[in-house]
Coordinates of C-alpha atoms in Angstrom, one line a residue:
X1276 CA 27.7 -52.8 -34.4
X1277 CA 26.7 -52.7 -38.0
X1278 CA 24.7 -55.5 -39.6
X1279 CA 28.1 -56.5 -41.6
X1280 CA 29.5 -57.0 -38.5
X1281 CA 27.1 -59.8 -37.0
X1282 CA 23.7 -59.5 -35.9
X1283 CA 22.0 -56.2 -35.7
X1284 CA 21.3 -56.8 -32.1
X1285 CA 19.9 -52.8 -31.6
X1286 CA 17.8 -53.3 -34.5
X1287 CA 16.0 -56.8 -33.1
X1288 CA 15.9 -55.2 -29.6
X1289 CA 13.7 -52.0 -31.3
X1290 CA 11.6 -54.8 -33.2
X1291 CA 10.9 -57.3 -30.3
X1292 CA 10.8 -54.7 -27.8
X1293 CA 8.9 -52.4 -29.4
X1294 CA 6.6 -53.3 -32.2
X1295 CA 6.4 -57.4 -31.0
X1296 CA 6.1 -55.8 -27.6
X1297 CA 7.9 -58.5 -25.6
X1298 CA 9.4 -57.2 -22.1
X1299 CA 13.3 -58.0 -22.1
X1300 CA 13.2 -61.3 -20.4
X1301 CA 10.8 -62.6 -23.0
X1302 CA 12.9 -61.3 -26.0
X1303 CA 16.2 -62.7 -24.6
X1304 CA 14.4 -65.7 -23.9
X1305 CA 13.8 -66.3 -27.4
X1306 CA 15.9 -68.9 -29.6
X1307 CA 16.9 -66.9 -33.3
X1308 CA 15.3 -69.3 -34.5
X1309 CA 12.0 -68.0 -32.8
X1310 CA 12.2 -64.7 -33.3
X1311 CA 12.7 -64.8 -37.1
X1312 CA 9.4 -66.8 -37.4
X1313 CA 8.0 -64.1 -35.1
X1314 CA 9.2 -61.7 -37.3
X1315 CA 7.3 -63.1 -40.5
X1316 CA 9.8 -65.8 -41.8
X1317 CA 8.5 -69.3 -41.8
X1318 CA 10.1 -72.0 -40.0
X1319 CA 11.1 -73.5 -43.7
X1320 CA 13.0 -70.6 -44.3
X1321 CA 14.7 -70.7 -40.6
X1322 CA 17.9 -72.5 -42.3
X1323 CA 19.7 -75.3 -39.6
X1324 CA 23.2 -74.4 -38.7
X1325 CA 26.0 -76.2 -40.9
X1326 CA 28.3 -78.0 -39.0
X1327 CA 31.3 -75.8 -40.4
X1328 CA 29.6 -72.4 -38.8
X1329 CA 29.2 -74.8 -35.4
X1330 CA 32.5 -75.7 -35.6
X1331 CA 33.7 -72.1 -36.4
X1332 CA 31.5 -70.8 -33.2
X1333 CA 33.1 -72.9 -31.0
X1334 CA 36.2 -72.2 -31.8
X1335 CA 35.6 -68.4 -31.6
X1336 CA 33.6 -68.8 -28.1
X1337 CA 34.6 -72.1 -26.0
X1338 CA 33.2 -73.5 -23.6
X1339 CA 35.0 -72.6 -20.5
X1340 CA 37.6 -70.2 -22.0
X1341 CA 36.7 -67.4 -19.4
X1342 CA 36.2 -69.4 -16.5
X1343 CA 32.6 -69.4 -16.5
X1344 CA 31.5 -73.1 -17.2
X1345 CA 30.5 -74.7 -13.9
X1346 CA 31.6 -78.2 -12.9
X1347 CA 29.0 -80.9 -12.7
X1348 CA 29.2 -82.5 -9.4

């Protein structure tokens, strides 16, 4: 998967494995949000997500769609 394609996810495992030195669980644990002020950005430039790329997520990944959401109750 190239950058241009979504996230670079090889290239944040090789930093946060590697040179942050976090064991897997940690680095998966890790909102994107955290990471990218781990990774030198400040939380002011962490941008919010707009409600049209929520909306768009959804869309592309709902809730359910594969069977997997459990049932409360």
């Amino acid at each position: 998967m190239s950058v241009r394609d979504g996230l670079d996810w090889a290239g944040l495992m090789r930093v946060g494995l590697h040179q942050l030195r976090l064991r897997p669980a940690e680095f998966w644990a890790l909102t994107p949000a955290e990471l990218a002020i781990m990774l030198g950005e400040s939380a002011s430039d962490v941008r919010a997500m707009g409600r049209s790329r929520f909306e768009a997520l959804l869309a592309r990944f709902p809730d359910g769609a594969d069977g997997s959401e459990r049932k409360n109750g």
